[in-house]
N, CA, C and O atoms as a MOPAC input file, in Angstrom:
PM7 MOZYME 1SCF
protein

 N    -45.22800 1   -50.95600 1  -110.39100 1
 C    -44.40000 1   -49.78100 1  -110.60200 1
 C    -44.84300 1   -48.69700 1  -109.61000 1
 O    -46.02400 1   -48.35700 1  -109.53400 1
 N    -43.90300 1   -48.17600 1  -108.87200 1
 C    -44.22400 1   -47.12000 1  -107.91900 1
 C    -43.99000 1   -45.76200 1  -108.57300 1
 O    -43.07800 1   -45.58100 1  -109.37900 1
 N    -44.84500 1   -44.81600 1  -108.19700 1
 C    -44.73400 1   -43.46500 1  -108.73600 1
 C    -43.85300 1   -42.62900 1  -107.81800 1
 O    -43.89100 1   -42.76400 1  -106.59500 1
 N    -43.07500 1   -41.77900 1  -108.42600 1
 C    -42.22600 1   -40.87000 1  -107.67000 1
 C    -43.09300 1   -39.71100 1  -107.17200 1
 O    -43.60300 1   -38.94500 1  -107.99000 1
 N    -43.27300 1   -39.55900 1  -105.86200 1
 C    -44.14500 1   -38.50400 1  -105.34600 1
 C    -43.59000 1   -37.09500 1  -105.58700 1
 O    -44.32500 1   -36.11400 1  -105.47500 1
 N    -42.31100 1   -36.99500 1  -105.91400 1
 C    -41.69900 1   -35.68400 1  -106.15100 1
 C    -41.57600 1   -35.32700 1  -107.62400 1
 O    -41.05200 1   -34.26400 1  -107.95700 1
 N    -42.04500 1   -36.18800 1  -108.50300 1
 C    -41.88000 1   -35.96300 1  -109.94100 1
 C    -42.60200 1   -34.69700 1  -110.39800 1
 O    -42.05600 1   -33.92600 1  -111.18700 1
 N    -43.80400 1   -34.47700 1  -109.91800 1
 C    -44.57100 1   -33.29800 1  -110.33100 1
 C    -43.87000 1   -32.01300 1  -109.87400 1
 O    -43.79400 1   -31.04100 1  -110.62600 1
 N    -43.36700 1   -32.01500 1  -108.65000 1
 C    -42.66300 1   -30.84400 1  -108.11800 1
 C    -41.41500 1   -30.56200 1  -108.93500 1
 O    -41.14600 1   -29.41200 1  -109.28300 1
 N    -40.65500 1   -31.59600 1  -109.24300 1
 C    -39.43800 1   -31.40600 1  -110.04000 1
 C    -39.77000 1   -30.88400 1  -111.43300 1
 O    -39.07400 1   -30.01200 1  -111.95200 1
 N    -40.82400 1   -31.41000 1  -112.03600 1
 C    -41.22700 1   -30.95900 1  -113.37100 1
 C    -41.67300 1   -29.49700 1  -113.32900 1
 O    -41.32300 1   -28.71700 1  -114.21400 1
 N    -42.44100 1   -29.12600 1  -112.31100 1
 C    -42.88900 1   -27.73400 1  -112.17500 1
 C    -41.70300 1   -26.80600 1  -111.97000 1
 O    -41.63200 1   -25.73800 1  -112.57900 1
 N    -40.77800 1   -27.20700 1  -111.11900 1
 C    -39.58500 1   -26.38100 1  -110.86900 1
 C    -38.75300 1   -26.20800 1  -112.13500 1
 O    -38.24700 1   -25.11900 1  -112.40600 1
 N    -38.61500 1   -27.26600 1  -112.89700 1
 C    -37.85400 1   -27.20600 1  -114.14100 1
 C    -38.53500 1   -26.26400 1  -115.13500 1
 O    -37.87000 1   -25.45000 1  -115.77600 1
 N    -39.84800 1   -26.37500 1  -115.26000 1
 C    -40.60900 1   -25.49700 1  -116.15400 1
 C    -40.47200 1   -24.04000 1  -115.71500 1
 O    -40.19200 1   -23.16400 1  -116.53500 1
 N    -40.67000 1   -23.78300 1  -114.42200 1
 C    -40.59400 1   -22.41700 1  -113.91100 1
 C    -39.21000 1   -21.81600 1  -114.11100 1
 O    -39.08900 1   -20.64900 1  -114.48400 1
 N    -38.18400 1   -22.59000 1  -113.86800 1
 C    -36.81500 1   -22.10400 1  -114.02500 1
 C    -36.53700 1   -21.73200 1  -115.48000 1
 O    -35.81900 1   -20.76900 1  -115.75000 1
 N    -37.09800 1   -22.48400 1  -116.40600 1
 C    -36.88400 1   -22.23500 1  -117.82600 1
 C    -37.67500 1   -21.02600 1  -118.31700 1
 O    -37.21500 1   -20.31000 1  -119.20700 1
 N    -38.85200 1   -20.79000 1  -117.75300 1
 C    -39.77600 1   -19.80600 1  -118.30300 1
 C    -39.97600 1   -18.52900 1  -117.49800 1
 O    -40.60600 1   -17.59100 1  -117.98400 1
 N    -39.45600 1   -18.47700 1  -116.28800 1
 C    -39.68700 1   -17.31800 1  -115.43700 1
 C    -38.40600 1   -16.86600 1  -114.74900 1
 O    -37.50200 1   -17.66100 1  -114.48900 1
 N    -38.35300 1   -15.57200 1  -114.46300 1
 C    -37.31300 1   -15.03100 1  -113.59600 1
 C    -37.92400 1   -14.87800 1  -112.21200 1
 O    -39.13100 1   -14.67300 1  -112.08400 1
 N    -37.11300 1   -14.97600 1  -111.19600 1
 C    -37.58600 1   -14.83500 1  -109.82100 1
 C    -37.26300 1   -13.43200 1  -109.32800 1
 O    -36.17000 1   -12.91400 1  -109.55300 1
 N    -38.23200 1   -12.83100 1  -108.65400 1
 C    -38.07600 1   -11.50000 1  -108.08300 1
 C    -38.48100 1   -11.59400 1  -106.62300 1
 O    -39.60100 1   -11.99800 1  -106.30900 1
 N    -37.57700 1   -11.22400 1  -105.73300 1
 C    -37.86100 1   -11.28900 1  -104.30700 1
 C    -38.02400 1    -9.87400 1  -103.77200 1
 O    -37.18500 1    -9.00900 1  -104.02300 1
 N    -39.10300 1    -9.64200 1  -103.03600 1
 C    -39.29900 1    -8.33800 1  -102.40400 1
 C    -39.47900 1    -8.55500 1  -100.90700 1
 O    -39.87000 1    -9.63200 1  -100.45700 1
 N    -39.19000 1    -7.52100 1  -100.16200 1
 C    -39.36200 1    -7.57500 1   -98.71500 1
 C    -40.37200 1    -6.52300 1   -98.31000 1
 O    -40.31400 1    -5.38500 1   -98.77700 1
 N    -41.29600 1    -6.90000 1   -97.44200 1
 C    -42.28700 1    -5.97600 1   -96.89800 1
 C    -42.26600 1    -6.10700 1   -95.37700 1
 O    -41.85400 1    -7.14100 1   -94.85200 1
 N    -42.70200 1    -5.07500 1   -94.66900 1
 C    -42.73000 1    -5.15500 1   -93.21400 1
 C    -43.59200 1    -6.33100 1   -92.73300 1
 O    -44.56000 1    -6.71500 1   -93.39000 1
 N    -43.22600 1    -6.88900 1   -91.58600 1
 C    -43.97800 1    -8.00700 1   -91.00700 1
 C    -45.46200 1    -7.67700 1   -90.98500 1
 O    -45.85900 1    -6.58500 1   -90.57700 1
 N    -46.27300 1    -8.62000 1   -91.42200 1
 C    -47.72200 1    -8.46500 1   -91.41600 1
 C    -48.28300 1    -7.89500 1   -92.71000 1
 O    -49.46100 1    -8.09100 1   -93.01100 1
 N    -47.44900 1    -7.18600 1   -93.48700 1
 C    -47.93500 1    -6.56600 1   -94.72100 1
 C    -48.21900 1    -7.59300 1   -95.81200 1
 O    -49.13000 1    -7.39900 1   -96.61700 1
 N    -47.46600 1    -8.66300 1   -95.84900 1
 C    -47.69100 1    -9.68400 1   -96.87300 1
 C    -49.11900 1   -10.20200 1   -96.78000 1
 O    -49.81000 1   -10.32400 1   -97.79200 1
 N    -49.55200 1   -10.50000 1   -95.58500 1
 C    -50.90500 1   -11.02300 1   -95.39900 1
 C    -51.95200 1   -10.00300 1   -95.82300 1
 O    -52.95500 1   -10.36400 1   -96.44000 1
 N    -51.73000 1    -8.74200 1   -95.50000 1
 C    -52.67700 1    -7.68400 1   -95.88300 1
 C    -52.76300 1    -7.59000 1   -97.40600 1
 O    -53.85700 1    -7.53100 1   -97.96900 1
 N    -51.60600 1    -7.57600 1   -98.07000 1
 C    -51.56500 1    -7.47500 1   -99.53100 1
 C    -52.18100 1    -8.71600 1  -100.16800 1
 O    -52.95000 1    -8.62000 1  -101.12400 1
 N    -51.83500 1    -9.87300 1   -99.62900 1
 C    -52.35000 1   -11.13000 1  -100.15300 1
 C    -53.87500 1   -11.19100 1  -100.03100 1
 O    -54.55800 1   -11.61800 1  -100.96200 1
 N    -54.40100 1   -10.76800 1   -98.89300 1
 C    -55.85400 1   -10.76600 1   -98.69400 1
 C    -56.54100 1    -9.79600 1   -99.64700 1
 O    -57.61600 1   -10.09400 1  -100.16900 1
 N    -55.92600 1    -8.63700 1   -99.87700 1
 C    -56.51600 1    -7.68700 1  -100.81500 1
 C    -56.53300 1    -8.27100 1  -102.22200 1
 O    -57.55000 1    -8.20500 1  -102.91300 1
 N    -55.40700 1    -8.84300 1  -102.64900 1
 C    -55.34100 1    -9.45100 1  -103.98300 1
 C    -56.41400 1   -10.52100 1  -104.13000 1
 O    -57.08900 1   -10.59600 1  -105.15700 1
 N    -56.56700 1   -11.33400 1  -103.11700 1
 C    -57.58500 1   -12.39000 1  -103.14900 1
 C    -58.98200 1   -11.78600 1  -103.24200 1
 O    -59.84400 1   -12.31700 1  -103.94300 1
 N    -59.20900 1   -10.67600 1  -102.53700 1
 C    -60.53500 1   -10.04900 1  -102.53600 1
 C    -60.92000 1    -9.49800 1  -103.90800 1
 O    -62.10500 1    -9.34100 1  -104.20300 1
 N    -59.92400 1    -9.20500 1  -104.74800 1
 C    -60.22000 1    -8.73400 1  -106.09900 1
 C    -60.01200 1    -9.83400 1  -107.14200 1
 O    -59.99100 1    -9.57700 1  -108.34500 1
 N    -59.85900 1   -11.06300 1  -106.64800 1
 C    -59.79600 1   -12.22200 1  -107.53300 1
 C    -58.45600 1   -12.45000 1  -108.19900 1
 O    -58.39500 1   -13.05400 1  -109.27000 1
 N    -57.37000 1   -11.97600 1  -107.58400 1
 C    -56.04800 1   -12.16300 1  -108.15500 1
 C    -55.13400 1   -12.87400 1  -107.17200 1
 O    -55.33200 1   -12.81700 1  -105.95800 1
 N    -54.13800 1   -13.53800 1  -107.71600 1
 C    -53.09700 1   -14.08700 1  -106.86200 1
 C    -52.17900 1   -12.94000 1  -106.45700 1
 O    -52.17400 1   -11.88500 1  -107.09100 1
 N    -51.41900 1   -13.15000 1  -105.41700 1
 C    -50.47100 1   -12.13700 1  -104.97600 1
 C    -49.49000 1   -11.81800 1  -106.09600 1
 O    -49.19700 1   -10.64900 1  -106.34900 1
 N    -48.99000 1   -12.82900 1  -106.75600 1
 C    -48.03000 1   -12.63400 1  -107.83400 1
 C    -48.64200 1   -11.80600 1  -108.96800 1
 O    -48.03900 1   -10.83300 1  -109.42100 1
 N    -49.82600 1   -12.18900 1  -109.42100 1
 C    -50.46100 1   -11.46900 1  -110.52500 1
 C    -50.73300 1   -10.01700 1  -110.14100 1
 O    -50.52800 1    -9.11300 1  -110.95100 1
 N    -51.18400 1    -9.79200 1  -108.93400 1
 C    -51.47000 1    -8.45200 1  -108.45600 1
 C    -50.21300 1    -7.57100 1  -108.49900 1
 O    -50.25600 1    -6.45200 1  -109.01100 1
 N    -49.11500 1    -8.06700 1  -107.97200 1
 C    -47.87400 1    -7.29300 1  -107.93000 1
 C    -47.35000 1    -7.03500 1  -109.34500 1
 O    -46.95500 1    -5.91400 1  -109.66200 1
 N    -47.34600 1    -8.04600 1  -110.17700 1
 C    -46.85500 1    -7.87400 1  -111.54900 1
 C    -47.74000 1    -6.87600 1  -112.30300 1
 O    -47.22600 1    -6.03200 1  -113.03600 1
 N    -49.05400 1    -6.96300 1  -112.13300 1
 C    -49.96800 1    -6.04300 1  -112.79400 1
 C    -49.70400 1    -4.60000 1  -112.36100 1
 O    -49.69600 1    -3.69600 1  -113.19500 1
 N    -49.48800 1    -4.38100 1  -111.07000 1
 C    -49.21400 1    -3.03200 1  -110.57900 1
 C    -47.90500 1    -2.48500 1  -111.13900 1
 O    -47.83000 1    -1.31600 1  -111.51500 1
 N    -46.88900 1    -3.31500 1  -111.19600 1
 C    -45.59400 1    -2.87600 1  -111.73400 1
 C    -45.74400 1    -2.49600 1  -113.20500 1
 O    -45.25900 1    -1.44800 1  -113.63300 1
 N    -46.41500 1    -3.34800 1  -113.97500 1
 C    -46.60000 1    -3.06100 1  -115.40100 1
 C    -47.41500 1    -1.79200 1  -115.60100 1
 O    -47.08900 1    -0.99200 1  -116.47800 1
 N    -48.46500 1    -1.58700 1  -114.81400 1
 C    -49.28600 1    -0.38000 1  -114.92800 1
 C    -48.46100 1     0.85700 1  -114.60400 1
 O    -48.59200 1     1.88100 1  -115.27400 1
 N    -47.61900 1     0.77500 1  -113.59300 1
 C    -46.76400 1     1.89200 1  -113.21600 1
 C    -45.78000 1     2.21600 1  -114.33200 1
 O    -45.56900 1     3.38400 1  -114.65700 1
 N    -45.18900 1     1.20500 1  -114.90900 1
 C    -44.23700 1     1.40400 1  -116.00100 1
 C    -44.93600 1     2.01100 1  -117.21100 1
 O    -44.38600 1     2.90200 1  -117.85900 1
 N    -46.12400 1     1.54600 1  -117.51700 1
 C    -46.88900 1     2.06000 1  -118.65200 1
 C    -47.25900 1     3.53200 1  -118.42000 1
 O    -47.16400 1     4.34800 1  -119.33700 1
 N    -47.67300 1     3.86300 1  -117.21700 1
 C    -48.03700 1     5.23400 1  -116.88300 1
 C    -46.83100 1     6.15100 1  -117.02900 1
 O    -46.95400 1     7.24900 1  -117.57100 1
 N    -45.66500 1     5.71700 1  -116.55300 1
 C    -44.43800 1     6.51400 1  -116.67000 1
 C    -44.01400 1     6.69300 1  -118.12300 1
 O    -43.45900 1     7.72900 1  -118.48900 1
 N    -44.27100 1     5.70000 1  -118.93500 1
 C    -43.91800 1     5.76400 1  -120.35600 1
 C    -44.75400 1     6.82600 1  -121.07400 1
 O    -44.28800 1     7.46600 1  -122.01800 1
 N    -45.99600 1     7.00300 1  -120.61100 1
 C    -46.91500 1     7.94400 1  -121.24000 1
 C    -46.69500 1     9.39600 1  -120.81000 1
 O    -47.24800 1    10.31800 1  -121.41000 1
 N    -45.89300 1     9.58900 1  -119.77800 1
 C    -45.68500 1    10.95900 1  -119.26500 1
 C    -44.73900 1    11.72700 1  -120.13600 1
 O    -44.45000 1    12.89100 1  -119.85800 1

């Protein structure tokens, strides 16, 4: 029996589509790498870093 090399990717995509919304942002050329390196330096993924900042900003605005 041969294994489908794309099965894991399809399963991950199906899970992500069911459980997450996609948000696309644009930054000036070169900024993605700078942001990504900073997030990594503080032990976070780029995604977690951006989501954390957005939530903190929303929470701060709610308290004003």
